[in-house]
Amino acid sequence: MALHQRDAAGGAKEETGELYGDGDGDGGGAEAGQPAHARGPVPKWSEQLTARGLVVSAAVGIMYSVIVMKLNLTTGLDPTLNVSAALISFVILRVWTHATARLGFAVRPLTRQENTVIQTCAVACYGISSAGGFGSYLLGLSKKTYEAAGTDIEGNVGWKEPGIGWMTGYLFAVSFVGILALVPLRKILVIDYKLTYPSGTATAVLINGFHAPQGDDVAKMQVKGFTKYFAISFFWSFFQWFYSGGDKCGFSQFPTLGLRARKQTFFFDFNLTYVGAGMICPHLINISLLLGSILSYGIMWPLISDLKGNWYPADLPESSMRSLQGYKAFICIALILGDGMYNFAKIIVSTIWSIVNKSEKKNTKKEEDILSLDDLHRNEVFTRESLPNWIAFLGYFGLSLVAVITIPLMFPEIKWYYAIIAYILAPALGFSNAYGSGLTDINMAFNYGKVALLILAATAGKEHGVVAGMVGCGMVKSIASISADLMQDFKTGHLTLTSPRSMLIAQIVGTVMGCVIAPLAFFVFYNAFDIGNLNGPWKAPYALIYRNIAILGVEGFSALPMHCLQLCCGFFAFALVANLMRDFLPRKYGKWIPLPMAMGFPFLVGASFAIDMCVGTLIVYIWHKIDKSKAVHMVPAVASGFICGDGLWIFPASLLSLAKITPPMCMAFESTR
């Protein structure tokens, strides 16, 4: 699940004048009536792709691949980090240019176009770690997840141990089709339909602000803030390591709310990655996570545990899917599916309704449809240097053919005709998801994947259903996700006057990097830590969730423990009703309704990370009350510093673990009674 960021562009608005600083803003010196960006020529597409840009993209891509992989393998949280990546890219480029200038080398001026291309390449790189299934459907194929789901469960058949070779090959087979699926439609989505793509627009606002004359002071403040909190986060993680020499040791086990609360996972674990994520995510998401924690680990799981021997056999371990773990997993799935199905239907209806309305109004010329000079200039740049459609069509056909041949060879459980159907439907799925993302900023790829997972698992039958479902889920999700992400990037490029050709090349280069970097990052974690252990910090909850969805598709409701079906139906209905209330109640009431999917996360993972994120949201709330103007600019920088500092510590921590070097001390907390 992707959790979307608050207005990370520092509260900047989307109007054209504010994007480019017309009038009193960025226009500083531009003549009246002239677009602010007319002060200098737009670089050619080949000049927007630079060697230093590729180096910076690789550095940011590697850093964020590790961060995203850690998030996926601990809680499954997947916050939107595009704006943060744009900020880090600018910070590194600024340090690079200043350092080379002081050494006496000729320095090429940093442009907003180069910044945009670097951000696109870096996001494409770490996007493979986010959407590649390392914490969900690919890990769900492993033997450990197979055993966690219950070897005695009907329909739980087939497993494939993670391997760097087949994972890399699978990623190369499925990750490029989505890039070319919608290239011929980019003008329709970005220019003709004028879709907002909020995350893409926010990123463009940030990049344009960096390169505005009066934006230099703000940029310096953000660079200083990022560097300071990056160092604090890194050294705090390093300090914590010394006290974590054993199970349930260290600051991450500090009983901040008492020992009884800690037993139910209610404690602040001093994880600055999640504090930073909480600063980026909207307040409602963080509050929804906390409500889900209270409902599950505060109320439901203690009550169901007391029914051991009545609802489920007392001699079963708690980790069995026939005992308490089954209730945790399937009720979590019910919330996620209920929320996902509602939003899936909502986006489809909204997309059809919007397209019909636009087609009815296309012949009516309104005053607001008359384009400004800025709009005309942006549109001209966006359409001038494009990839010929015949190359896109030929590339799509060739890449689809490669995937149809190679994937059944890797996984005999998935038939070649399933792959053909997936790639015939891919452009329609990609368009639907990209259009919906442009309207709402919600990437529904995970829900497209879950629908494909259920259908393929039910179609393939008992012997092959689980494996076929999860592999097919990855194919569909990759297509839908990459198509929507690319359109977000195209929107950023449109608003920063960046060539779509350079952005498309950056996307391809970033995807190649990601297909190599992501499996390597995964195997560093997989070999260094106990991934998939539901009693440890590296739970990788979505691996078990996706496998259980596949089992549900194969077996139906017979896979559920006693009374679990009734509870699942209740929570599925709650997810639908909560979404209906959010959409149809007056905004002053609807905005307070919690988000069911966010509530579902803690049902399986626990409450500690939700408390961390609520600490982050509390910091933002207080900061806005004290000094809103400064908070607007500094929150993304501070949050990025927290996330990146803690994320960078993962490298030395993993190397120490692989070298069998353990922390020298264990700080543990026990009751004296």
CSV table of N, CA and C in Angstrom, one decimal, residues 537-637:
chain,number,residue,atom,x,y,z
A,537,PRO,N,11.4,-8.3,14.4
A,537,PRO,CA,11.2,-7.0,13.7
A,537,PRO,C,11.0,-7.1,12.2
A,538,TRP,N,11.6,-8.2,11.6
A,538,TRP,CA,11.5,-8.3,10.2
A,538,TRP,C,10.4,-9.2,9.7
A,539,LYS,N,9.2,-8.8,10.0
A,539,LYS,CA,8.0,-9.6,9.8
A,539,LYS,C,7.6,-9.8,8.3
A,540,ALA,N,7.9,-8.8,7.5
A,540,ALA,CA,7.5,-8.9,6.1
A,540,ALA,C,6.0,-9.4,6.0
A,541,PRO,N,5.1,-8.6,6.6
A,541,PRO,CA,3.7,-9.1,6.7
A,541,PRO,C,3.0,-9.4,5.4
A,542,TYR,N,3.3,-8.6,4.4
A,542,TYR,CA,2.5,-8.8,3.1
A,542,TYR,C,2.9,-10.0,2.4
A,543,ALA,N,4.0,-10.7,2.7
A,543,ALA,CA,4.3,-12.0,2.1
A,543,ALA,C,3.2,-13.0,2.5
A,544,LEU,N,2.9,-13.0,3.8
A,544,LEU,CA,1.9,-13.9,4.3
A,544,LEU,C,0.5,-13.5,3.9
A,545,ILE,N,0.3,-12.2,3.8
A,545,ILE,CA,-1.0,-11.7,3.4
A,545,ILE,C,-1.3,-12.2,1.9
A,546,TYR,N,-0.3,-11.9,1.0
A,546,TYR,CA,-0.6,-12.3,-0.4
A,546,TYR,C,-0.7,-13.8,-0.5
A,547,ARG,N,0.1,-14.6,0.2
A,547,ARG,CA,-0.1,-16.0,0.1
A,547,ARG,C,-1.5,-16.5,0.6
A,548,ASN,N,-1.9,-15.9,1.7
A,548,ASN,CA,-3.3,-16.2,2.2
A,548,ASN,C,-4.4,-15.8,1.2
A,549,ILE,N,-4.2,-14.7,0.6
A,549,ILE,CA,-5.2,-14.3,-0.5
A,549,ILE,C,-5.2,-15.3,-1.6
A,550,ALA,N,-4.1,-15.8,-2.0
A,550,ALA,CA,-4.0,-16.9,-3.0
A,550,ALA,C,-4.7,-18.1,-2.5
A,551,ILE,N,-4.4,-18.5,-1.2
A,551,ILE,CA,-5.1,-19.7,-0.6
A,551,ILE,C,-6.6,-19.5,-0.6
A,552,LEU,N,-7.0,-18.3,-0.3
A,552,LEU,CA,-8.5,-18.0,-0.2
A,552,LEU,C,-9.1,-18.1,-1.6
A,553,GLY,N,-8.3,-17.7,-2.7
A,553,GLY,CA,-8.8,-17.9,-4.0
A,553,GLY,C,-8.9,-19.4,-4.4
A,554,VAL,N,-8.0,-20.2,-3.9
A,554,VAL,CA,-8.0,-21.6,-4.2
A,554,VAL,C,-9.1,-22.4,-3.4
A,555,GLU,N,-9.1,-22.1,-2.1
A,555,GLU,CA,-10.0,-22.9,-1.2
A,555,GLU,C,-11.3,-22.3,-0.9
A,556,GLY,N,-11.4,-21.0,-1.1
A,556,GLY,CA,-12.6,-20.3,-0.6
A,556,GLY,C,-12.6,-20.1,0.9
A,557,PHE,N,-13.8,-20.0,1.5
A,557,PHE,CA,-13.9,-19.7,2.9
A,557,PHE,C,-13.6,-20.9,3.8
A,558,SER,N,-13.3,-22.0,3.3
A,558,SER,CA,-13.0,-23.2,4.1
A,558,SER,C,-11.6,-23.0,4.8
A,559,ALA,N,-10.8,-22.1,4.2
A,559,ALA,CA,-9.5,-21.8,4.8
A,559,ALA,C,-9.5,-21.0,6.1
A,560,LEU,N,-10.7,-20.5,6.5
A,560,LEU,CA,-10.7,-19.6,7.6
A,560,LEU,C,-11.0,-20.3,8.9
A,561,PRO,N,-10.4,-19.8,10.0
A,561,PRO,CA,-10.7,-20.4,11.3
A,561,PRO,C,-12.1,-20.1,11.8
A,562,MET,N,-12.5,-20.7,12.9
A,562,MET,CA,-13.9,-20.6,13.4
A,562,MET,C,-14.3,-19.1,13.6
A,563,HIS,N,-15.4,-18.7,13.2
A,563,HIS,CA,-16.0,-17.4,13.4
A,563,HIS,C,-15.2,-16.3,12.6
A,564,CYS,N,-14.1,-16.7,11.9
A,564,CYS,CA,-13.3,-15.7,11.2
A,564,CYS,C,-14.1,-15.1,10.1
A,565,LEU,N,-14.9,-15.9,9.4
A,565,LEU,CA,-15.7,-15.4,8.3
A,565,LEU,C,-16.6,-14.3,8.7
A,566,GLN,N,-17.3,-14.5,9.8
A,566,GLN,CA,-18.2,-13.4,10.3
A,566,GLN,C,-17.5,-12.2,10.6
A,567,LEU,N,-16.3,-12.3,11.2
A,567,LEU,CA,-15.5,-11.1,11.5
A,567,LEU,C,-15.0,-10.4,10.3
A,568,CYS,N,-14.6,-11.3,9.3
A,568,CYS,CA,-14.1,-10.7,8.0
A,568,CYS,C,-15.2,-10.0,7.3
A,569,CYS,N,-16.4,-10.5,7.3
A,569,CYS,CA,-17.5,-9.9,6.6
A,569,CYS,C,-17.8,-8.5,7.3
A,570,GLY,N,-17.7,-8.5,8.6
A,570,GLY,CA,-18.0,-7.3,9.4
A,570,GLY,C,-17.0,-6.2,9.0
A,571,PHE,N,-15.7,-6.6,9.0
A,571,PHE,CA,-14.7,-5.6,8.7
A,571,PHE,C,-14.7,-5.2,7.2
A,572,PHE,N,-15.0,-6.1,6.3
A,572,PHE,CA,-15.1,-5.8,4.9
A,572,PHE,C,-16.3,-4.7,4.8
A,573,ALA,N,-17.4,-5.0,5.4
A,573,ALA,CA,-18.5,-4.0,5.4
A,573,ALA,C,-18.1,-2.7,6.0
A,574,PHE,N,-17.4,-2.7,7.1
A,574,PHE,CA,-16.9,-1.5,7.7
A,574,PHE,C,-16.0,-0.7,6.8
A,575,ALA,N,-15.2,-1.3,6.0
A,575,ALA,CA,-14.3,-0.6,5.0
A,575,ALA,C,-15.2,0.1,4.0
A,576,LEU,N,-16.2,-0.6,3.5
A,576,LEU,CA,-17.1,0.0,2.5
A,576,LEU,C,-17.9,1.2,3.1
A,577,VAL,N,-18.4,1.0,4.3
A,577,VAL,CA,-19.2,2.0,4.9
A,577,VAL,C,-18.3,3.3,5.2
A,578,ALA,N,-17.1,3.0,5.7
A,578,ALA,CA,-16.2,4.1,6.1
A,578,ALA,C,-15.9,4.9,4.8
A,579,ASN,N,-15.7,4.3,3.7
A,579,ASN,CA,-15.4,5.0,2.5
A,579,ASN,C,-16.6,5.7,1.9
A,580,LEU,N,-17.7,5.1,2.0
A,580,LEU,CA,-19.0,5.8,1.6
A,580,LEU,C,-19.2,7.1,2.5
A,581,MET,N,-19.0,7.0,3.8
A,581,MET,CA,-19.1,8.1,4.6
A,581,MET,C,-18.1,9.2,4.3
A,582,ARG,N,-16.9,8.8,4.0
A,582,ARG,CA,-15.9,9.8,3.6
A,582,ARG,C,-16.3,10.6,2.3
A,583,ASP,N,-16.9,9.9,1.4
A,583,ASP,CA,-17.2,10.5,0.1
A,583,ASP,C,-18.5,11.2,0.1
A,584,PHE,N,-19.5,10.8,0.9
A,584,PHE,CA,-20.8,11.4,0.8
A,584,PHE,C,-21.3,12.3,2.0
A,585,LEU,N,-20.6,12.2,3.1
A,585,LEU,CA,-20.9,13.1,4.2
A,585,LEU,C,-20.3,14.5,3.8
A,586,PRO,N,-20.9,15.5,4.4
A,586,PRO,CA,-20.3,16.9,4.2
A,586,PRO,C,-18.8,16.8,4.6
A,587,ARG,N,-18.0,17.6,3.9
A,587,ARG,CA,-16.5,17.5,4.1
A,587,ARG,C,-16.1,17.7,5.6
A,588,LYS,N,-16.8,18.6,6.3
A,588,LYS,CA,-16.4,18.9,7.6
A,588,LYS,C,-16.6,17.7,8.6
A,589,TYR,N,-17.4,16.7,8.2
A,589,TYR,CA,-17.5,15.5,8.9
A,589,TYR,C,-16.8,14.3,8.3
A,590,GLY,N,-16.8,14.3,6.9
A,590,GLY,CA,-16.2,13.1,6.2
A,590,GLY,C,-14.7,13.1,6.4
A,591,LYS,N,-14.1,14.3,6.5
A,591,LYS,CA,-12.6,14.3,6.6
A,591,LYS,C,-12.1,13.7,7.9
A,592,TRP,N,-13.0,13.4,8.9
A,592,TRP,CA,-12.5,12.8,10.1
A,592,TRP,C,-12.7,11.3,10.1
A,593,ILE,N,-13.3,10.7,9.1
A,593,ILE,CA,-13.5,9.3,9.0
A,593,ILE,C,-12.1,8.6,8.8
A,594,PRO,N,-11.7,7.6,9.6
A,594,PRO,CA,-10.4,7.0,9.4
A,594,PRO,C,-10.4,6.2,8.1
A,595,LEU,N,-9.1,5.9,7.7
A,595,LEU,CA,-8.9,5.2,6.4
A,595,LEU,C,-8.8,3.7,6.7
A,596,PRO,N,-9.7,2.9,6.2
A,596,PRO,CA,-9.7,1.4,6.5
A,596,PRO,C,-8.4,0.7,6.2
A,597,MET,N,-7.8,1.0,5.0
A,597,MET,CA,-6.6,0.3,4.7
A,597,MET,C,-5.4,0.7,5.6
A,598,ALA,N,-5.3,1.9,6.0
A,598,ALA,CA,-4.3,2.3,7.0
A,598,ALA,C,-4.6,1.6,8.4
A,599,MET,N,-5.9,1.5,8.8
A,599,MET,CA,-6.2,0.8,10.0
A,599,MET,C,-5.8,-0.7,9.9
A,600,GLY,N,-5.8,-1.3,8.7
A,600,GLY,CA,-5.5,-2.7,8.6
A,600,GLY,C,-4.0,-3.0,8.8
A,601,PHE,N,-3.1,-2.1,8.6
A,601,PHE,CA,-1.7,-2.4,8.7
A,601,PHE,C,-1.3,-2.9,10.1
A,602,PRO,N,-1.7,-2.3,11.2
A,602,PRO,CA,-1.3,-2.8,12.5
A,602,PRO,C,-1.9,-4.1,12.9
A,603,PHE,N,-3.0,-4.5,12.3
A,603,PHE,CA,-3.7,-5.8,12.6
A,603,PHE,C,-2.7,-6.9,12.6
A,604,LEU,N,-1.8,-6.9,11.7
A,604,LEU,CA,-0.8,-8.0,11.6
A,604,LEU,C,0.6,-7.6,12.1
A,605,VAL,N,0.9,-6.3,12.0
A,605,VAL,CA,2.3,-5.9,12.3
A,605,VAL,C,2.5,-5.5,13.7
A,606,GLY,N,1.5,-4.9,14.4
A,606,GLY,CA,1.7,-4.4,15.7
A,606,GLY,C,1.6,-2.9,15.8
A,607,ALA,N,1.6,-2.4,17.0
A,607,ALA,CA,1.3,-1.0,17.2
A,607,ALA,C,2.5,-0.1,17.3
A,608,SER,N,3.7,-0.6,17.5
A,608,SER,CA,4.9,0.2,17.8
A,608,SER,C,5.2,1.2,16.7
A,609,PHE,N,5.1,0.7,15.4
A,609,PHE,CA,5.5,1.7,14.3
A,609,PHE,C,4.4,2.7,14.2
A,610,ALA,N,3.1,2.4,14.5
A,610,ALA,CA,2.1,3.4,14.4
A,610,ALA,C,2.3,4.5,15.5
A,611,ILE,N,2.9,4.2,16.6
A,611,ILE,CA,3.2,5.2,17.7
A,611,ILE,C,4.4,6.0,17.2
A,612,ASP,N,5.4,5.4,16.5
A,612,ASP,CA,6.5,6.2,15.9
A,612,ASP,C,5.9,7.2,14.9
A,613,MET,N,5.0,6.8,14.1
A,613,MET,CA,4.5,7.7,13.1
A,613,MET,C,3.6,8.8,13.7
A,614,CYS,N,2.9,8.5,14.7
A,614,CYS,CA,2.1,9.5,15.4
A,614,CYS,C,3.1,10.5,16.1
A,615,VAL,N,4.2,10.1,16.6
A,615,VAL,CA,5.2,11.0,17.1
A,615,VAL,C,5.6,12.0,16.0
A,616,GLY,N,5.8,11.5,14.8
A,616,GLY,CA,6.2,12.3,13.6
A,616,GLY,C,5.1,13.3,13.3
A,617,THR,N,3.8,12.8,13.3
A,617,THR,CA,2.7,13.7,13.0
A,617,THR,C,2.6,14.8,14.1
A,618,LEU,N,2.9,14.4,15.3
A,618,LEU,CA,2.8,15.4,16.4
A,618,LEU,C,3.8,16.5,16.3
A,619,ILE,N,5.0,16.1,15.9
A,619,ILE,CA,6.1,17.1,15.6
A,619,ILE,C,5.7,18.1,14.6
A,620,VAL,N,5.1,17.6,13.5
A,620,VAL,CA,4.7,18.5,12.4
A,620,VAL,C,3.6,19.4,12.9
A,621,TYR,N,2.6,18.8,13.6
A,621,TYR,CA,1.5,19.7,14.1
A,621,TYR,C,2.0,20.8,15.0
A,622,ILE,N,2.9,20.5,16.0
A,622,ILE,CA,3.4,21.5,16.9
A,622,ILE,C,4.2,22.5,16.1
A,623,TRP,N,5.0,22.0,15.2
A,623,TRP,CA,5.9,22.9,14.4
A,623,TRP,C,5.1,23.9,13.6
A,624,HIS,N,4.0,23.4,13.0
A,624,HIS,CA,3.1,24.3,12.3
A,624,HIS,C,2.4,25.4,13.2
A,625,LYS,N,2.1,25.0,14.4
A,625,LYS,CA,1.5,25.9,15.4
A,625,LYS,C,2.5,27.0,15.8
A,626,ILE,N,3.8,26.6,16.0
A,626,ILE,CA,4.8,27.5,16.4
A,626,ILE,C,5.3,28.4,15.3
A,627,ASP,N,5.7,27.9,14.2
A,627,ASP,CA,6.3,28.6,13.1
A,627,ASP,C,5.9,28.0,11.8
A,628,LYS,N,4.7,28.3,11.3
A,628,LYS,CA,4.2,27.6,10.1
A,628,LYS,C,5.0,27.9,8.8
A,629,SER,N,5.5,29.1,8.7
A,629,SER,CA,6.2,29.5,7.5
A,629,SER,C,7.5,28.7,7.4
A,630,LYS,N,8.2,28.5,8.5
A,630,LYS,CA,9.4,27.7,8.5
A,630,LYS,C,9.1,26.2,8.3
A,631,ALA,N,8.1,25.7,9.0
A,631,ALA,CA,7.7,24.3,9.0
A,631,ALA,C,7.4,23.9,7.6
A,632,VAL,N,6.7,24.7,6.8
A,632,VAL,CA,6.3,24.4,5.5
A,632,VAL,C,7.5,24.0,4.6
A,633,HIS,N,8.6,24.7,4.8
A,633,HIS,CA,9.8,24.4,4.0
A,633,HIS,C,10.7,23.3,4.6
A,634,MET,N,10.7,23.2,5.9
A,634,MET,CA,11.7,22.4,6.6
A,634,MET,C,11.2,21.0,6.9
A,635,VAL,N,9.9,20.7,7.0
A,635,VAL,CA,9.4,19.4,7.3
A,635,VAL,C,9.9,18.3,6.3
A,636,PRO,N,9.8,18.6,5.0
A,636,PRO,CA,10.3,17.6,4.0
A,636,PRO,C,11.8,17.3,4.2
A,637,ALA,N,12.6,18.4,4.5
A,637,ALA,CA,14.0,18.2,4.7
A,637,ALA,C,14.4,17.4,6.0
